[in-house]
Coordinates of C-alpha atoms in Angstrom, one line a residue:
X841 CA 112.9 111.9 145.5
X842 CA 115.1 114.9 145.2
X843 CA 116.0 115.8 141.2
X844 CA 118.6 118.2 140.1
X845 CA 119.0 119.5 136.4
X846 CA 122.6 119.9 135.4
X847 CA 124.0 121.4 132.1
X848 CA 127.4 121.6 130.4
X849 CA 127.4 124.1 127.2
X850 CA 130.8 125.7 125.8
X851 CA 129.8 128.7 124.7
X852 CA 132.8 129.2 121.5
X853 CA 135.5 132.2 122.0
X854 CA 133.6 133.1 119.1
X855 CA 136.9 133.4 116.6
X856 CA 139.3 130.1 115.7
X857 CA 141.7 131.7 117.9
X858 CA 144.2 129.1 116.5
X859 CA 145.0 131.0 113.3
X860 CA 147.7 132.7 115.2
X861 CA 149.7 129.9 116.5
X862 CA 152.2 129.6 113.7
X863 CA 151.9 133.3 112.3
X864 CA 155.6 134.1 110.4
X865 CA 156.4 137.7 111.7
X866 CA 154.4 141.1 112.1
X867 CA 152.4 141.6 108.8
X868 CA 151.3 137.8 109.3
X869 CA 150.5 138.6 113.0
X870 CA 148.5 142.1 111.4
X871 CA 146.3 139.6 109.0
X872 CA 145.6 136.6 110.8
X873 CA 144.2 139.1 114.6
X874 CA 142.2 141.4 111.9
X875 CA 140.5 137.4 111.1
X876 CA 140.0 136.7 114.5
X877 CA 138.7 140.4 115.2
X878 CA 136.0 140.4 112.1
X879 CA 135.3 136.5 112.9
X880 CA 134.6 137.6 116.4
X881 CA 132.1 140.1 114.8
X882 CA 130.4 138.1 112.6
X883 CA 129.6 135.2 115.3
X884 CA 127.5 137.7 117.2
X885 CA 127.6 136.9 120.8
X886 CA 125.2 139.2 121.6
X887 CA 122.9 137.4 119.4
X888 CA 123.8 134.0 120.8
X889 CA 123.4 134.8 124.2
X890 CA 119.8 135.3 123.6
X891 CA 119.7 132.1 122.0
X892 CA 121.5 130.1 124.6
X893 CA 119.8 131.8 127.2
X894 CA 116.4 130.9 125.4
X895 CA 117.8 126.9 125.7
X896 CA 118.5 127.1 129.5
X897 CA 115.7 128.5 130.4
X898 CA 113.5 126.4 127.8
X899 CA 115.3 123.4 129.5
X900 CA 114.9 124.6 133.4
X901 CA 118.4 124.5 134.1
X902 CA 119.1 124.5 137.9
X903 CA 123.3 124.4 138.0
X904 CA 125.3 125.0 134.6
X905 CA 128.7 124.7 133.8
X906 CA 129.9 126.9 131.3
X907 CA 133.2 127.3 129.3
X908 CA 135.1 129.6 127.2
X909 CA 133.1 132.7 129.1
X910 CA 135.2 135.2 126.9
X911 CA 135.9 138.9 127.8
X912 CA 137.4 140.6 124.6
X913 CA 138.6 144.1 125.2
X914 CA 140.8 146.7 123.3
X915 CA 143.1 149.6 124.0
X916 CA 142.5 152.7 123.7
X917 CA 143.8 156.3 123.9
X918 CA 141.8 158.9 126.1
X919 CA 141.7 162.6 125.7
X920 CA 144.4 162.8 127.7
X921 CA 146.6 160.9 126.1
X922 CA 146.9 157.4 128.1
X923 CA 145.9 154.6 126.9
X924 CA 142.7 152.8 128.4
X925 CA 141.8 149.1 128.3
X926 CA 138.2 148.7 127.3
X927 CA 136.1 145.7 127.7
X928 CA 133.6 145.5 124.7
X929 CA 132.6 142.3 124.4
X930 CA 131.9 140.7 128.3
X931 CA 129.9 137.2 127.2
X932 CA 129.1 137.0 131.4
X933 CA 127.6 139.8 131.4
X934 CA 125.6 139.3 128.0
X935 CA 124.5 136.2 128.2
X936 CA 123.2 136.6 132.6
X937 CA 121.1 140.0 130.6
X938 CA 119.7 137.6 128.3
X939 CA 119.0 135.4 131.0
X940 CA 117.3 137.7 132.7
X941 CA 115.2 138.6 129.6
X942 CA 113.7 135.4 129.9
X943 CA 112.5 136.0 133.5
X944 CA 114.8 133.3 134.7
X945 CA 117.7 134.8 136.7
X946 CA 121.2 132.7 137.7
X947 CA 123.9 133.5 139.7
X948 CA 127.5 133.5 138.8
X949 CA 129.4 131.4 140.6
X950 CA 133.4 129.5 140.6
X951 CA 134.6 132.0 137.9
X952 CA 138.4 130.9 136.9
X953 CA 139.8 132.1 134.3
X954 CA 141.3 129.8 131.5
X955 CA 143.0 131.1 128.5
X956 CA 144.2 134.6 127.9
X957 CA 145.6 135.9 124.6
X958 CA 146.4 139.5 122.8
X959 CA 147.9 140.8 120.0
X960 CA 149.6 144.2 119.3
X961 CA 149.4 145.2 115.5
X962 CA 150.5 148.5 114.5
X963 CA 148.2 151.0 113.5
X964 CA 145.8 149.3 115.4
X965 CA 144.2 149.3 118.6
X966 CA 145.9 145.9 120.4
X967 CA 142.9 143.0 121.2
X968 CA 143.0 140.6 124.3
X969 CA 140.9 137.9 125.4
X970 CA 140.4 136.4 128.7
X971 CA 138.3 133.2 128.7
X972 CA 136.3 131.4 132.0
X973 CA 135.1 129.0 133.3
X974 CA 132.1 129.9 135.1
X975 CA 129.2 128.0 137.1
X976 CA 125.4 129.5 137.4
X977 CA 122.9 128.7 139.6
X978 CA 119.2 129.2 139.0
X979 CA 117.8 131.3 142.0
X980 CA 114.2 129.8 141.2
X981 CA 115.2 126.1 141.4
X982 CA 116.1 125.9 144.3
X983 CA 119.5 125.1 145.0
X984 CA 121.7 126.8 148.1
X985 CA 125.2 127.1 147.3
X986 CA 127.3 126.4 150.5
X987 CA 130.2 126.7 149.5
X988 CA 132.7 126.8 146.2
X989 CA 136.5 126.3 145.1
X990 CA 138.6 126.5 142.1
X991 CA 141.9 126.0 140.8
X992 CA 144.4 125.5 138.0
X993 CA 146.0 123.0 136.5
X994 CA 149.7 122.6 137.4
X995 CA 150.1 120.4 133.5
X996 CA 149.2 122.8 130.6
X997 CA 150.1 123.6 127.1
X998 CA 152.9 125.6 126.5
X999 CA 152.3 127.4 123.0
X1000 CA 155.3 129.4 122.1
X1001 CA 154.5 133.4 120.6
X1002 CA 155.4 133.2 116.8
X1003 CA 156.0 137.1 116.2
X1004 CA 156.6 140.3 118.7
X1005 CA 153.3 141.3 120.0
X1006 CA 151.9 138.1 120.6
X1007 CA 151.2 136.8 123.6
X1008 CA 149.3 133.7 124.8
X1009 CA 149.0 131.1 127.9
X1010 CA 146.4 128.9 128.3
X1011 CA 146.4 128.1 131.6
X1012 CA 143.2 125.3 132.4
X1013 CA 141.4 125.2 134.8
X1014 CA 138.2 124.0 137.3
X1015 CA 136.1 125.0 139.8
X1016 CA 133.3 123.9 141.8
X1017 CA 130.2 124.3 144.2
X1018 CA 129.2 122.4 147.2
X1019 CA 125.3 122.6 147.0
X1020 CA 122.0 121.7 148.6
X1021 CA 118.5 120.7 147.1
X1022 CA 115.5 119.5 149.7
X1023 CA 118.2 119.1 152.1
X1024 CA 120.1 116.4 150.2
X1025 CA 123.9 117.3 149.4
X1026 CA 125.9 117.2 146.3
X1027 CA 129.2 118.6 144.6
X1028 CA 128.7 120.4 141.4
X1029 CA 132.3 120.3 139.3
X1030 CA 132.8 122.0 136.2
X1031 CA 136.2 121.9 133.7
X1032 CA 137.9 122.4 130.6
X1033 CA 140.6 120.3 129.8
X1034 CA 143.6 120.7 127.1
X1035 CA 142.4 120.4 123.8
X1036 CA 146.1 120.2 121.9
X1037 CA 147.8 117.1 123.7
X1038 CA 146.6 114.5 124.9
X1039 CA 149.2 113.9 127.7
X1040 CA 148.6 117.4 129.6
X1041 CA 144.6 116.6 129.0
X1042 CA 145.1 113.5 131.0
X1043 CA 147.3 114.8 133.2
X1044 CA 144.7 117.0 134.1
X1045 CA 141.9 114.6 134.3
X1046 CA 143.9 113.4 136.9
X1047 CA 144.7 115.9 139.0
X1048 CA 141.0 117.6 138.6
X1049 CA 140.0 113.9 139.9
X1050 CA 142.3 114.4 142.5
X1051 CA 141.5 117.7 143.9
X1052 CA 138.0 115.9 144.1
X1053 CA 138.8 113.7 146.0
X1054 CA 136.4 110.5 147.5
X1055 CA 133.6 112.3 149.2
X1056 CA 130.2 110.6 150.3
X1057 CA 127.7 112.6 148.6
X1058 CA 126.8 112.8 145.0
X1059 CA 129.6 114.5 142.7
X1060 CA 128.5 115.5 139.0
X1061 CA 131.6 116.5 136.9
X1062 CA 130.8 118.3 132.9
X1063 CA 132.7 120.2 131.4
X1064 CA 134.7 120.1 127.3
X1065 CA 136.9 116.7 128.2
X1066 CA 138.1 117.8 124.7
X1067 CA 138.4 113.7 124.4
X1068 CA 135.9 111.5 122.5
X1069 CA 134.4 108.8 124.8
X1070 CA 137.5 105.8 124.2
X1071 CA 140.3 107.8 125.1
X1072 CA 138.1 110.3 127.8
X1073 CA 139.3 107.9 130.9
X1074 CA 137.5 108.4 133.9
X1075 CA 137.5 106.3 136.6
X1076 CA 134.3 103.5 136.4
X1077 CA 132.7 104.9 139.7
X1078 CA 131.7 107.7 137.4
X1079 CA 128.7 107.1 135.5
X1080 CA 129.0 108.6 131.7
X1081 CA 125.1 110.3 131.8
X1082 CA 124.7 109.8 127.9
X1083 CA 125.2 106.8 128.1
X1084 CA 123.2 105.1 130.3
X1085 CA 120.8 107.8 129.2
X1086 CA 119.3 105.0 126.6
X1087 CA 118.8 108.0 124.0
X1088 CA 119.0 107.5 120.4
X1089 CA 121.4 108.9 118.3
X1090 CA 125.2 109.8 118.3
X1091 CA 125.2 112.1 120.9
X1092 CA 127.7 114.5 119.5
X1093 CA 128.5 118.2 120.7
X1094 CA 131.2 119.3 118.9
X1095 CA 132.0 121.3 116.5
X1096 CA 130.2 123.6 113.8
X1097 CA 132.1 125.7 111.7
X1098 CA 134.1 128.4 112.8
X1099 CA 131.5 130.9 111.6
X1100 CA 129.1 129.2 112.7
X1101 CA 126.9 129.2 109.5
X1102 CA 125.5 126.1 107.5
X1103 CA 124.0 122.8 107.9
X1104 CA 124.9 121.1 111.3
X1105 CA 128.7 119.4 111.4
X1106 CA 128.5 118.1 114.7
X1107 CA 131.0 114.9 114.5
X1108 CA 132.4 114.4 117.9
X1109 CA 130.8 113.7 121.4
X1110 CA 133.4 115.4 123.8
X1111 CA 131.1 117.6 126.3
X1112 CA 129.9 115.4 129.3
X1113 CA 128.4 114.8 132.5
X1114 CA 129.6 112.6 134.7
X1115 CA 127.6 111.5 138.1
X1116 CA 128.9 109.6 140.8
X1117 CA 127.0 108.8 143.7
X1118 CA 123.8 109.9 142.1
X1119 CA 121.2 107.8 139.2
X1120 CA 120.9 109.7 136.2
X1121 CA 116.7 109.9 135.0
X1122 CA 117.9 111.0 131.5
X1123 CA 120.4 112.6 129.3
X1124 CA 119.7 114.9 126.1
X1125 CA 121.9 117.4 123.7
X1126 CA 120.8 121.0 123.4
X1127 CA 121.4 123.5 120.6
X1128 CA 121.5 121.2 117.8
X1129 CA 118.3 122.3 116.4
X1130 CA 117.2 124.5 113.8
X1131 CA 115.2 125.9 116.3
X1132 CA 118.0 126.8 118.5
X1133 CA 119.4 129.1 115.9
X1134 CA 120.0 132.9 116.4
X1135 CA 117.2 135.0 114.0
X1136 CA 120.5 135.3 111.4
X1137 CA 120.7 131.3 111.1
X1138 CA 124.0 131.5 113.6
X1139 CA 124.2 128.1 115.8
X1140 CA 124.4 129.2 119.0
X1141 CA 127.7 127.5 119.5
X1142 CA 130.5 125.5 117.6
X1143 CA 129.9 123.0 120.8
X1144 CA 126.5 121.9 121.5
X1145 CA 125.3 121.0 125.3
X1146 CA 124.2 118.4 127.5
X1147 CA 121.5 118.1 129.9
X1148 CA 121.2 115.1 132.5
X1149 CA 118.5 115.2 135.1
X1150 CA 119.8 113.6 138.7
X1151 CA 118.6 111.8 141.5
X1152 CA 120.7 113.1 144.2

């Protein structure tokens, strides 16, 4: 019997970016990025890495789909005079460090980018994000990548700027890796669908399902559906791995506070792993736990993740 250990985990832009949809001119714009910036701060990725890096490996993660992989950068004048963009926050690059910390190394593979964002406030050095999707592979588990692919979505959000010096798209997207364990062959997918309107998210659903396609070995799709499990709407040939999991409890993943402080407010189960073609052995949520905590009491996530081991 050949078992693969999947993951999903969203790993929080680390600021409520959505502050700035509706700002009302410049000085709004000035107040509502220097939020964003000193909310980005205070979440600590640095921090969190370690901490979800601790739950993957705890866990023996052998494929992992992640979402909202941020790179924050800034602008910046050099001696000379020109300006310079300058990455300094790169969550890839943190959290495969962590990883690495804990002796257990992964591979980046299927990065697509996702949502990209950036504000120009005078006085100020201008901020951008870039968010990913991204797949890792455990190089210990082994699992051969032969092959990967990904894409955008043609249906997405349009979000109009509300002030000069704003500019946002959120262009969704998936990718995926064809993979073998023990000789046995499976399709590893990995999304993140529209979470503002429900009409481009199913749109989406549908043309990620499409780009898919039928194919004869086993296919395990995870990824923020950004949909709670009656209006998620996949097709029955893909099993939900919660649940048929037969675990106790709610399930939820999503989502603590924007600060990520406090007790747990977990209310909504919208991260999944799907599995056709394949019999799911179990099914558990990760970074829920006090223990999963960063030393400063930060959850490692406003999402928390989900685990499914698979009989390919």
């Amino acid at each position: 019997m050949t078992t693969v250990r999947v993951a999903t985990y969203n790993l929080y832009l680390g600021a409520d970016v959505t502050v700035v949809f509706d700002v009302a001119g410049a000085d709004d714009l000035a107040r509502r990025a220097r939020a964003v910036r000193d909310q980005l701060l205070a979440t600590d990725f640095p921090a969190r890495a370690g901490a979800i890096a601790s739950i993957l490996a705890r866990e023996r993660v052998d494929v992992v789909g992640l979402q909202e992989v941020a790179r924050w950068s800034r602008t910046v004048e050099d001696v000379g005079g020109g300006a310079l963009s300058e990455v300094w926050l790169d969550f890839l690059g943190e959290l495969l460090a962590a990883l690495a910390r804990t002796g257990e190394a992964y591979d980046v593979h299927a990065c697509t980018s996702s949502f990209r964002g950036g504000a120009r406030v005078p006085g100020e050095a201008p901020m951008a994000v870039l968010g990913h999707n991204v797949i890792l592979v455990r190089r210990a588990g082994g699992v051969t990548v032969t092959g990967e692919r990904t894409g955008d979505f043609t249906r997405t959000l349009d979000v109009a700027a509300g002030a000069p010096g704003l500019a946002l798209d959120i262009a969704r997207s998936w990718g995926w890796v064809d993979a073998e364990l023990d000789g046995r062959r499976f399709r590893f997918v990995n999304t993140h669908l529209e979470a503002w309107n429900q009409t481009v998210r199913e749109a989406q659903r549908d043309e990620l399902l499409a780009a898919v396609g039928d194919p004869d070995e086993p296919v395990v799709v995870v990824g923020d559906f950004n949909s709670t499990p009656d209006l998620v709407g996949m097709p029955e040939q893909y099993v939900d791995a919660w649940a048929v999991s037969g675990r106790d409890g709610d399930g939820f993943t999503c989502g603590q506070r924007p600060d990520l402080s406090g007790g747990s407010t977990l209310d909504q189960r919208i991260d999944y792993i799907w599995v056709r073609n394949a019999e799911v052995r179990a099914c558990w949520v990760v970074g829920a736990g006090q223990e999963d905590r960063t030393a400063s009491g930060l959850w490692p996530s406003d999402h928390a993740g989900v685990v499914a081991e698979v009989d390919l």
